[in-house]
Tab-separated table of C-alpha atoms in Angstrom:
chain	number	residue	atom	x	y	z
A	1	MET	CA	45.529	-42.443	47.219
A	2	GLU	CA	42.184	-43.623	45.960
A	3	GLN	CA	42.364	-46.639	48.239
A	4	LEU	CA	42.297	-44.291	51.161
A	5	PHE	CA	38.856	-43.077	50.178
A	6	ARG	CA	37.560	-46.238	48.616
A	7	ALA	CA	38.124	-48.053	51.882
A	8	GLY	CA	35.684	-45.708	53.529
A	9	ARG	CA	33.082	-46.306	50.871
A	10	THR	CA	33.051	-50.079	50.878
A	11	GLY	CA	33.428	-50.749	54.603
A	12	MET	CA	32.286	-54.398	54.702
A	13	ASP	CA	31.837	-54.594	58.447
A	14	GLU	CA	31.032	-50.973	58.962
A	15	GLN	CA	27.727	-51.576	60.651
A	16	ASP	CA	29.290	-54.066	63.039
A	17	LEU	CA	32.087	-51.679	63.789
A	18	ILE	CA	29.592	-48.927	64.534
A	19	THR	CA	27.575	-51.193	66.809
A	20	GLN	CA	30.676	-52.261	68.700
A	21	SER	CA	31.832	-48.652	68.926
A	22	LYS	CA	28.500	-47.629	70.393
A	23	ASP	CA	29.034	-50.242	73.068
A	24	GLY	CA	32.305	-48.567	73.908
A	25	GLY	CA	34.619	-50.608	71.734
A	26	LEU	CA	37.625	-48.407	71.145
A	27	ASP	CA	39.332	-50.845	68.783
A	28	ALA	CA	36.269	-51.025	66.582
A	29	PHE	CA	36.026	-47.254	66.503
A	30	ASN	CA	39.703	-46.937	65.649
A	31	GLN	CA	39.121	-49.104	62.600
A	32	LEU	CA	36.518	-46.593	61.503
A	33	VAL	CA	39.022	-43.836	62.167
A	34	LEU	CA	41.555	-45.516	59.912
A	35	GLN	CA	38.944	-45.784	57.190
A	36	TYR	CA	37.855	-42.176	57.277
A	37	GLN	CA	40.767	-40.158	58.585
A	38	GLY	CA	41.973	-39.293	55.085
A	39	LEU	CA	38.568	-37.975	54.160
A	40	VAL	CA	38.230	-35.821	57.253
A	41	TYR	CA	41.795	-34.584	57.123
A	42	ASN	CA	41.541	-33.547	53.480
A	43	LEU	CA	38.316	-31.666	54.061
A	44	SER	CA	39.854	-29.896	57.044
A	45	PHE	CA	43.032	-29.047	55.180
A	46	ARG	CA	41.252	-27.666	52.131
A	47	MET	CA	38.954	-25.623	54.336
A	48	LEU	CA	41.624	-24.227	56.644
A	49	GLY	CA	44.740	-24.323	54.460
A	50	ASP	CA	47.024	-25.213	57.332
A	51	GLN	CA	48.409	-28.662	57.996
A	52	ALA	CA	48.840	-28.451	61.752
A	53	THR	CA	45.406	-26.937	62.281
A	54	ALA	CA	43.832	-29.516	60.007
A	55	GLN	CA	45.464	-32.289	62.028
A	56	ASP	CA	44.186	-30.881	65.309
A	57	LEU	CA	40.728	-30.468	63.861
A	58	THR	CA	40.715	-34.004	62.477
A	59	GLN	CA	41.578	-35.365	65.897
A	60	GLU	CA	38.821	-33.298	67.479
A	61	VAL	CA	36.328	-34.568	64.926
A	62	PHE	CA	36.993	-38.191	65.814
A	63	ILE	CA	36.866	-37.497	69.533
A	64	SER	CA	33.576	-35.699	69.043
A	65	ALA	CA	32.276	-38.522	66.855
A	66	PHE	CA	33.063	-41.112	69.528
A	67	ARG	CA	31.333	-39.035	72.168
A	68	HIS	CA	28.215	-38.589	70.087
A	69	LEU	CA	27.930	-42.019	68.525
A	70	ASP	CA	24.594	-42.440	70.269
A	71	SER	CA	23.147	-39.745	68.046
A	72	PHE	CA	23.920	-41.787	64.936
A	73	HIS	CA	20.806	-43.790	64.176
A	74	GLY	CA	21.875	-45.591	61.024
A	75	GLY	CA	22.183	-44.341	57.489
A	76	ASN	CA	25.274	-42.914	55.889
A	77	PHE	CA	28.052	-42.957	58.476
A	78	ARG	CA	30.478	-41.186	56.157
A	79	ALA	CA	28.052	-38.301	55.640
A	80	TRP	CA	27.380	-38.166	59.394
A	81	LEU	CA	31.101	-37.956	60.068
A	82	LEU	CA	31.589	-35.307	57.407
A	83	ARG	CA	28.816	-33.263	58.929
A	84	ILE	CA	30.731	-33.224	62.211
A	85	ALA	CA	33.859	-32.241	60.297
A	86	ALA	CA	32.052	-29.506	58.360
A	87	ASN	CA	30.614	-28.075	61.576
A	88	ALA	CA	34.040	-28.157	63.192
A	89	CYS	CA	35.487	-26.259	60.227
A	90	ARG	CA	32.668	-23.708	60.399
A	91	ASP	CA	33.207	-23.206	64.132
A	92	TYR	CA	36.921	-22.828	63.695
A	93	LEU	CA	36.636	-20.332	60.876
A	94	ARG	CA	34.015	-18.407	62.817
A	95	SER	CA	36.162	-18.016	65.878
A	96	ALA	CA	37.805	-14.645	66.155
A	97	HIS	CA	41.358	-15.804	66.668
A	98	VAL	CA	41.594	-17.510	63.301
A	99	ARG	CA	42.672	-14.342	61.577
A	100	HIS	CA	45.642	-14.048	63.876
A	101	ASN	CA	46.679	-17.685	63.992
A	102	VAL	CA	46.308	-18.759	60.406
A	103	SER	CA	47.145	-16.192	57.820
A	104	LEU	CA	47.400	-16.766	54.154
A	105	GLU	CA	51.067	-15.790	54.176
A	106	ALA	CA	51.888	-18.275	56.893
A	107	MET	CA	50.179	-20.998	54.954
A	108	THR	CA	52.028	-20.379	51.722
A	109	ASN	CA	55.455	-19.770	53.261
A	110	ASP	CA	55.534	-22.675	55.657
A	111	PRO	CA	57.068	-25.694	53.888
A	112	ALA	CA	55.434	-28.045	56.349
A	113	SER	CA	52.018	-26.855	55.316
A	114	ASP	CA	52.764	-26.659	51.632
A	115	PRO	CA	49.784	-28.264	49.953
A	116	VAL	CA	51.933	-29.780	47.218
A	117	SER	CA	54.918	-30.875	49.239
A	118	MET	CA	53.342	-34.299	49.503
A	119	LEU	CA	52.428	-34.662	45.867
A	120	PRO	CA	53.557	-37.883	44.236
A	121	SER	CA	56.366	-36.456	42.171
A	122	LYS	CA	58.396	-39.473	41.159
A	123	SER	CA	57.078	-39.392	37.626
A	124	ALA	CA	57.214	-35.624	37.346
A	125	SER	CA	60.156	-33.672	36.029
A	126	PRO	CA	61.545	-30.895	38.232
A	127	GLU	CA	59.897	-28.304	36.018
A	128	GLU	CA	56.587	-30.077	36.144
A	129	TYR	CA	56.876	-30.421	39.881
A	130	VAL	CA	57.441	-26.699	40.284
A	131	LEU	CA	54.487	-25.935	38.055
A	132	ARG	CA	52.253	-28.275	40.005
A	133	ARG	CA	53.424	-26.771	43.203
A	134	GLU	CA	52.607	-23.286	42.016
A	135	LEU	CA	49.266	-24.373	40.644
A	136	ALA	CA	48.245	-26.092	43.866
A	137	ALA	CA	49.243	-23.017	45.844
A	138	VAL	CA	47.151	-20.810	43.561
A	139	LEU	CA	44.150	-23.102	43.857
A	140	GLN	CA	44.439	-23.240	47.628
A	141	LYS	CA	44.656	-19.458	47.789
A	142	GLY	CA	41.620	-19.219	45.551
A	143	LEU	CA	39.702	-21.534	47.874
A	144	ARG	CA	40.409	-19.237	50.770
A	145	THR	CA	38.825	-16.315	48.969
A	146	LEU	CA	35.458	-18.101	48.902
A	147	PRO	CA	32.818	-17.792	51.616
A	148	LYS	CA	33.034	-20.846	53.847
A	149	GLU	CA	29.748	-22.401	52.778
A	150	GLN	CA	30.665	-22.118	49.107
A	151	ARG	CA	34.122	-23.468	49.890
A	152	LEU	CA	32.634	-26.474	51.656
A	153	ALA	CA	30.441	-27.273	48.666
A	154	LEU	CA	33.317	-26.878	46.210
A	155	VAL	CA	35.733	-29.006	48.238
A	156	LEU	CA	33.212	-31.783	48.789
A	157	VAL	CA	31.955	-31.989	45.210
A	158	ASP	CA	34.833	-30.903	42.971
A	159	VAL	CA	37.890	-31.766	45.058
A	160	GLN	CA	36.681	-34.838	46.927
A	161	GLY	CA	34.266	-36.062	44.290
A	162	PHE	CA	31.067	-36.314	46.312
A	163	SER	CA	27.686	-36.352	44.622
A	164	TYR	CA	25.301	-33.460	45.193
A	165	GLU	CA	23.181	-35.718	47.364
A	166	ASP	CA	26.037	-36.850	49.606
A	167	ALA	CA	27.282	-33.289	49.919
A	168	ALA	CA	23.767	-32.164	50.863
A	169	VAL	CA	23.621	-34.733	53.664
A	170	ALA	CA	27.090	-33.802	54.869
A	171	LEU	CA	26.286	-30.100	54.876
A	172	GLY	CA	22.771	-30.513	56.257
A	173	VAL	CA	21.166	-28.508	53.436
A	174	PRO	CA	18.863	-29.347	50.504
A	175	VAL	CA	20.366	-30.491	47.207
A	176	GLY	CA	19.222	-27.257	45.559
A	177	THR	CA	21.287	-25.279	48.046
A	178	VAL	CA	24.356	-27.346	47.222
A	179	LYS	CA	23.727	-26.697	43.542
A	180	SER	CA	23.493	-22.947	43.937
A	181	ARG	CA	26.466	-22.710	46.322
A	182	LEU	CA	28.544	-24.820	43.988
A	183	SER	CA	27.579	-22.666	41.004
A	184	ARG	CA	28.602	-19.507	42.823
A	185	ALA	CA	31.834	-21.062	44.067
A	186	ARG	CA	32.806	-22.265	40.604
A	187	SER	CA	31.989	-18.914	39.094
A	188	ALA	CA	34.108	-17.130	41.708
A	189	MET	CA	36.998	-19.539	41.201
A	190	ARG	CA	36.750	-19.087	37.463
A	191	CYS	CA	37.160	-15.321	37.869
A	192	TYR	CA	40.005	-15.796	40.325
A	193	LEU	CA	41.874	-18.144	37.996
A	194	GLU	CA	41.256	-15.996	34.956
A	195	GLU	CA	43.315	-13.274	36.579
A	196	ARG	CA	46.159	-15.768	37.034
A	197	ARG	CA	45.933	-17.561	33.759
A	198	GLU	CA	49.686	-17.463	33.216
A	199	LEU	CA	50.017	-19.986	36.041
A	200	LEU	CA	47.540	-22.424	34.526
A	201	PRO	CA	48.661	-25.461	32.548
A	202	ASP	CA	48.446	-25.125	28.781
A	203	ASP	CA	45.636	-27.620	28.385
A	204	LEU	CA	43.437	-25.826	30.879
A	205	ARG	CA	44.257	-22.195	30.128
A	206	PHE	CA	41.228	-20.068	29.328
B	1	MET	CA	15.275	-21.403	39.739
B	2	PHE	CA	17.462	-21.652	36.686
B	3	TRP	CA	14.414	-21.877	34.486
B	4	THR	CA	13.304	-18.453	35.592
B	5	ILE	CA	16.811	-17.110	35.067
B	6	LEU	CA	16.872	-18.540	31.580
B	7	ARG	CA	13.487	-17.087	30.778
B	8	ARG	CA	14.495	-13.685	32.056
B	9	GLN	CA	17.747	-13.613	30.125
B	10	PRO	CA	17.102	-15.459	26.905
B	11	ALA	CA	20.139	-13.893	25.223
B	12	HIS	CA	22.789	-15.975	27.000
B	13	VAL	CA	22.985	-18.845	29.451
B	14	PRO	CA	23.882	-17.387	32.868
B	15	ARG	CA	27.082	-18.558	34.517
B	16	LEU	CA	25.228	-20.030	37.467
B	17	ALA	CA	23.087	-22.089	35.131
B	18	LEU	CA	26.143	-23.242	33.190
B	19	SER	CA	27.503	-24.945	36.292
B	20	ALA	CA	24.326	-26.962	36.738
B	21	PHE	CA	24.239	-27.610	32.981
B	22	LEU	CA	27.700	-29.152	33.106
B	23	ASP	CA	26.559	-31.518	35.840
B	24	GLY	CA	23.298	-32.303	34.069
B	25	ARG	CA	21.397	-30.752	36.958
B	26	LEU	CA	19.084	-28.416	35.064
B	27	GLU	CA	15.470	-29.299	34.444
B	28	PRO	CA	15.140	-31.297	31.195
B	29	ARG	CA	13.457	-28.396	29.428
B	30	ASP	CA	16.203	-25.995	30.589
B	31	MET	CA	18.881	-28.474	29.549
B	32	ASP	CA	17.465	-28.570	26.028
B	33	ARG	CA	17.091	-24.842	25.881
B	34	ALA	CA	20.645	-24.232	27.136
B	35	ALA	CA	22.084	-26.835	24.767
B	36	ALA	CA	20.282	-25.280	21.823
B	37	HIS	CA	21.569	-21.845	22.749
B	38	LEU	CA	25.129	-23.050	23.284
B	39	GLU	CA	25.305	-24.500	19.781
B	40	GLY	CA	25.115	-21.096	18.207
B	41	CYS	CA	26.659	-18.813	20.810
B	42	PRO	CA	30.476	-18.515	20.866
B	43	ARG	CA	30.374	-16.366	23.977
B	44	CYS	CA	28.494	-18.952	26.024
B	45	GLN	CA	30.706	-21.683	24.597
B	46	ALA	CA	33.757	-19.801	25.862
B	47	GLU	CA	32.127	-19.432	29.286
B	48	LEU	CA	31.388	-23.136	29.333
B	49	ARG	CA	34.966	-24.020	28.442
B	50	ALA	CA	36.315	-21.723	31.165
B	51	LEU	CA	34.020	-23.309	33.725
B	52	GLU	CA	34.991	-26.793	32.590
B	53	ALA	CA	38.652	-25.874	32.938
B	54	THR	CA	38.016	-24.498	36.441
B	55	ILE	CA	36.357	-27.724	37.535
B	56	ALA	CA	39.136	-29.784	35.970
B	57	LEU	CA	41.716	-27.709	37.830
B	58	MET	CA	39.918	-28.196	41.130
B	59	ARG	CA	39.881	-31.930	40.510
B	60	ARG	CA	43.626	-31.838	40.036
B	61	LEU	CA	44.109	-30.779	43.640
B	62	PRO	CA	45.718	-33.816	45.212
B	63	LEU	CA	44.057	-35.821	47.934
B	64	LEU	CA	46.679	-35.634	50.608
B	65	PRO	CA	47.742	-38.667	52.607
B	66	THR	CA	47.532	-38.274	56.338
B	67	THR	CA	50.882	-37.739	57.950
B	68	ARG	CA	49.878	-39.142	61.303
B	69	ASP	CA	47.508	-41.571	62.914
B	70	PHE	CA	44.277	-40.198	64.354
B	71	THR	CA	43.208	-43.313	66.227
B	72	LEU	CA	42.217	-42.761	69.846
B	73	ARG	CA	44.528	-43.997	72.565
B	74	GLU	CA	41.890	-43.964	75.267
B	75	ARG	CA	38.173	-43.380	75.568
B	76	PRO	CA	37.305	-39.704	75.567
B	77	ILE	CA	35.419	-38.466	78.579
B	78	PRO	CA	31.749	-38.594	77.661
B	79	VAL	CA	29.927	-35.311	77.443
B	80	ALA	CA	26.546	-34.784	79.028
B	81	PRO	CA	23.803	-34.546	76.405
B	82	ALA	CA	22.773	-31.100	77.545
B	83	PRO	CA	25.682	-29.348	79.239
B	84	LEU	CA	24.879	-27.134	82.169
B	85	ALA	CA	26.472	-24.131	80.514
B	86	ARG	CA	24.241	-24.479	77.478
B	87	GLN	CA	21.159	-24.773	79.655
B	88	ALA	CA	22.185	-21.711	81.619
B	89	VAL	CA	22.667	-19.663	78.466
B	90	PHE	CA	19.309	-20.822	77.157
B	91	MET	CA	17.515	-19.940	80.384
B	92	ALA	CA	19.199	-16.544	80.556
B	93	ARG	CA	18.167	-15.801	76.973
B	94	LEU	CA	14.617	-16.865	77.731
B	95	ALA	CA	14.468	-14.679	80.825
B	96	ALA	CA	15.921	-11.723	78.939
B	97	ALA	CA	13.414	-12.087	76.120
B	98	ALA	CA	10.489	-12.428	78.536
B	99	SER	CA	11.504	-9.433	80.618
B	100	VAL	CA	12.016	-7.249	77.548
B	101	LEU	CA	8.591	-8.297	76.287
B	102	VAL	CA	6.891	-7.526	79.605
B	103	PHE	CA	8.654	-4.188	79.819
B	104	ALA	CA	7.679	-3.259	76.261
B	105	LEU	CA	4.050	-4.265	76.783
B	106	PHE	CA	3.728	-2.437	80.078
B	107	LEU	CA	5.440	0.677	78.794
B	108	GLY	CA	3.296	0.674	75.682
B	109	ALA	CA	0.116	0.280	77.699
B	110	ASP	CA	1.196	2.983	80.091
B	111	LEU	CA	2.090	5.479	77.390
B	112	SER	CA	-1.124	4.842	75.487
B	113	GLY	CA	-3.083	5.487	78.671
B	114	ALA	CA	-4.759	2.088	78.705
B	115	LEU	CA	-3.584	1.305	82.212
B	116	GLY	CA	-4.717	4.635	83.611
B	117	ARG	CA	-8.106	4.245	81.943
B	118	LEU	CA	-8.641	0.790	83.356
B	119	SER	CA	-7.618	1.639	86.845
B	120	THR	CA	-9.021	5.142	87.304
B	121	THR	CA	-12.375	5.116	85.487
B	122	PRO	CA	-14.943	6.360	88.031
B	123	PRO	CA	-18.407	4.808	88.372
B	124	LEU	CA	-20.850	6.215	85.873
B	125	PRO	CA	-23.456	8.704	87.064
B	126	GLN	CA	-26.839	7.191	87.780
B	127	ALA	CA	-28.878	9.193	85.301
B	128	ALA	CA	-26.549	9.129	82.390
B	129	PRO	CA	-26.825	5.473	81.287
B	130	SER	CA	-30.606	5.448	81.383
B	131	ALA	CA	-30.758	8.649	79.423
B	132	SER	CA	-28.489	7.343	76.763
B	133	ARG	CA	-30.206	3.949	76.522
B	134	THR	CA	-33.745	5.307	76.298
B	135	LYS	CA	-34.823	8.275	74.354
B	136	PRO	CA	-32.298	10.991	74.035
B	137	GLN	CA	-33.257	14.196	75.697
B	138	VAL	CA	-34.139	16.474	72.829
B	139	THR	CA	-33.491	19.982	73.836
B	140	ALA	CA	-32.314	21.239	70.535
B	141	PRO	CA	-35.707	22.373	69.114
B	142	THR	CA	-35.774	25.187	71.617
B	143	THR	CA	-32.617	26.563	70.209
B	144	PRO	CA	-32.763	28.754	67.102
B	145	GLN	CA	-30.412	26.543	65.068
B	146	ALA	CA	-32.235	23.287	65.818
B	147	PRO	CA	-34.504	22.829	62.732
B	148	ASP	CA	-31.591	22.933	60.318
B	149	GLU	CA	-29.656	20.334	62.272
B	150	MET	CA	-32.367	17.713	62.702
B	151	THR	CA	-31.775	14.286	61.201
B	152	GLU	CA	-34.419	11.986	59.741
B	153	ASP	CA	-35.054	10.083	62.951
B	154	GLY	CA	-35.532	13.208	64.912
B	155	GLN	CA	-32.179	13.229	66.572
B	156	PRO	CA	-30.325	16.467	66.437
B	157	GLN	CA	-26.866	16.309	64.954
B	158	GLY	CA	-25.640	18.775	67.407
B	159	THR	CA	-26.728	16.783	70.413
B	160	PRO	CA	-24.043	17.076	73.003
B	161	PRO	CA	-22.391	13.871	74.070
B	162	SER	CA	-24.115	12.075	76.877
B	163	SER	CA	-22.360	11.661	80.147
B	164	SER	CA	-21.426	8.076	79.376
B	165	GLN	CA	-19.855	9.090	76.079
B	166	LYS	CA	-18.001	11.791	77.842
B	167	VAL	CA	-16.550	9.292	80.275
B	168	LEU	CA	-15.221	7.209	77.407
B	169	GLU	CA	-13.705	10.226	75.754
B	170	GLY	CA	-12.451	11.540	79.022
B	171	PRO	CA	-8.727	10.926	78.642
B	172	GLN	CA	-8.586	12.946	75.447
B	173	GLN	CA	-9.738	15.954	77.431
B	174	GLU	CA	-7.750	15.289	80.524
B	175	ASP	CA	-5.501	18.263	80.253
B	176	ALA	CA	-8.054	20.829	79.267
B	177	THR	CA	-11.148	22.125	80.867
B	178	ALA	CA	-14.364	21.369	78.986
B	179	ILE	CA	-17.513	23.300	78.524
B	180	ASN	CA	-20.636	21.443	79.568
B	181	PRO	CA	-23.017	22.242	76.721
B	182	SER	CA	-26.125	20.903	78.435
B	183	ALA	CA	-25.936	23.711	80.902
B	184	GLY	CA	-26.851	26.219	78.255
B	185	LEU	CA	-29.612	24.156	76.576
B	186	VAL	CA	-32.240	24.154	79.279
B	187	PRO	CA	-35.269	25.983	77.926
B	188	GLY	CA	-35.859	29.382	79.275
B	189	THR	CA	-32.565	29.725	80.917
B	190	VAL	CA	-29.735	31.839	79.832
B	191	ALA	CA	-27.036	30.295	81.813
B	192	SER	CA	-23.432	30.790	81.288
B	193	PRO	CA	-21.581	27.606	80.285
B	194	GLU	CA	-20.546	25.540	83.237
B	195	ILE	CA	-16.887	24.788	83.414
B	196	VAL	CA	-16.056	21.213	84.391
B	197	THR	CA	-12.718	19.471	84.714
B	198	PRO	CA	-12.993	15.761	83.906
B	199	THR	CA	-9.554	14.936	85.197
B	200	ALA	CA	-10.328	16.167	88.605
B	201	ALA	CA	-12.436	13.088	89.246
B	202	ARG	CA	-9.913	10.672	87.707
B	203	PRO	CA	-6.435	11.103	89.076
B	204	ARG	CA	-3.914	9.229	87.009
B	205	LEU	CA	-1.772	6.573	88.679
B	206	ALA	CA	1.933	7.238	88.822
B	207	LEU	CA	3.267	4.211	86.956
B	208	TRP	CA	6.721	5.437	86.112
B	209	PRO	CA	8.382	3.568	89.002
B	210	VAL	CA	7.003	0.314	87.602
B	211	ASP	CA	8.222	1.220	84.128
B	212	LEU	CA	11.637	2.000	85.525
B	213	ALA	CA	11.834	-1.206	87.545
B	214	LEU	CA	10.791	-3.356	84.604
B	215	GLY	CA	13.266	-1.579	82.357
B	216	ILE	CA	16.134	-2.137	84.757
B	217	MET	CA	15.164	-5.778	85.167
B	218	ALA	CA	15.068	-6.311	81.393
B	219	LEU	CA	18.436	-4.625	80.981
B	220	LEU	CA	19.993	-6.789	83.699
B	221	PHE	CA	18.652	-9.969	82.123
B	222	VAL	CA	19.996	-9.004	78.707
B	223	VAL	CA	23.423	-8.174	80.122
B	224	ALA	CA	23.464	-11.445	82.063
B	225	ALA	CA	22.545	-13.447	78.968
B	226	LEU	CA	25.275	-11.805	76.878
B	227	ARG	CA	27.829	-12.257	79.654
B	228	LEU	CA	26.967	-15.931	80.073
B	229	LYS	CA	27.279	-16.526	76.362
B	230	ALA	CA	30.681	-14.850	76.265
B	231	LEU	CA	31.839	-16.896	79.258
B	232	ARG	CA	30.678	-20.118	77.654
B	233	ARG	CA	32.559	-19.348	74.458
B	234	SER	CA	35.743	-18.551	76.323
């Protein structure tokens, strides 16, 4: 799993791939897609909570990125790509039809979009698997209760492990804004989880 | 920001500050202050543990593998840098804002009477400006009340406004007839006050059709801008 994200961070020939992509090289761009698709998909999924929608959005992000490669003038390509993804998530959540298409119930009842159905469970006992499944569902529900900007900050920093600085670039806001949004998001999640403490693992029950 | 919060609430470390404290993102002085407080405060320690557990739980959310390939099969159709629709919406918004501004300014000027004053002020009488610029015509001493109302420079306080002053104050008296005080101040005459109507010489322009036209235009522009935006979204 980590390789999926580490690949995006190292990217030995990334600059060359970007240059070739800007010249219209589809193969070069597709190598970038393979590097970063996990990152974009995970952000989309955690923001929207629906697998099919996250897949569509991920595809749109890469199409949009290819179209607007000319606007990338060097720097952090990963952050640039995540900014496109974050904006796509914002736009999607802002659109009026979201409430009808993606409901919380649909997300939690649909096995295909179960956030834990793809957990590596070989080492886990059936009981542990069920507990993990329930925990992941609770966390995903909790994420959906947050305002979208706070959710973005929480997903980028706490779920995907970005630094404040990288998250600030990806969100297009100052580091101080990331800090305050993250503080509020964590505080809200803490309250949400406190009300469901019976579902928390023993070592992290508070 | 957190420093001010800490200073305001010295009793406990606020939850929002605890998050930054856990990440080492407080100012050094605030970090020390929070750490010192946490050592002796079970309540804040419990808050800190709960927040730590929350972050640990969030980090346990799995990073999901992608279930399909998102590589592009063919080159997407390039998009123009500034799509026509976006330009149209921008222009419509600009036109709407400009027309509303013009309408508001014109209506405001009309209602305050500034337009009528500018356009309908008649030429000043010949004698009035010279009289006001030179020595004021002192007629007050002939009246019984004059000595009590004299100022230090010899000008009577009760001097009636000159004709030029009256022109400037004209609009305030437009709807009422005014008594010309000078008529009764000529020595040796006992004349009845002369009734004059200042508005008779200054007919006010009928500007309401312009107001109406500008208002309709502004409304149409605003509706067009909103409609264009809705169309673009759909």
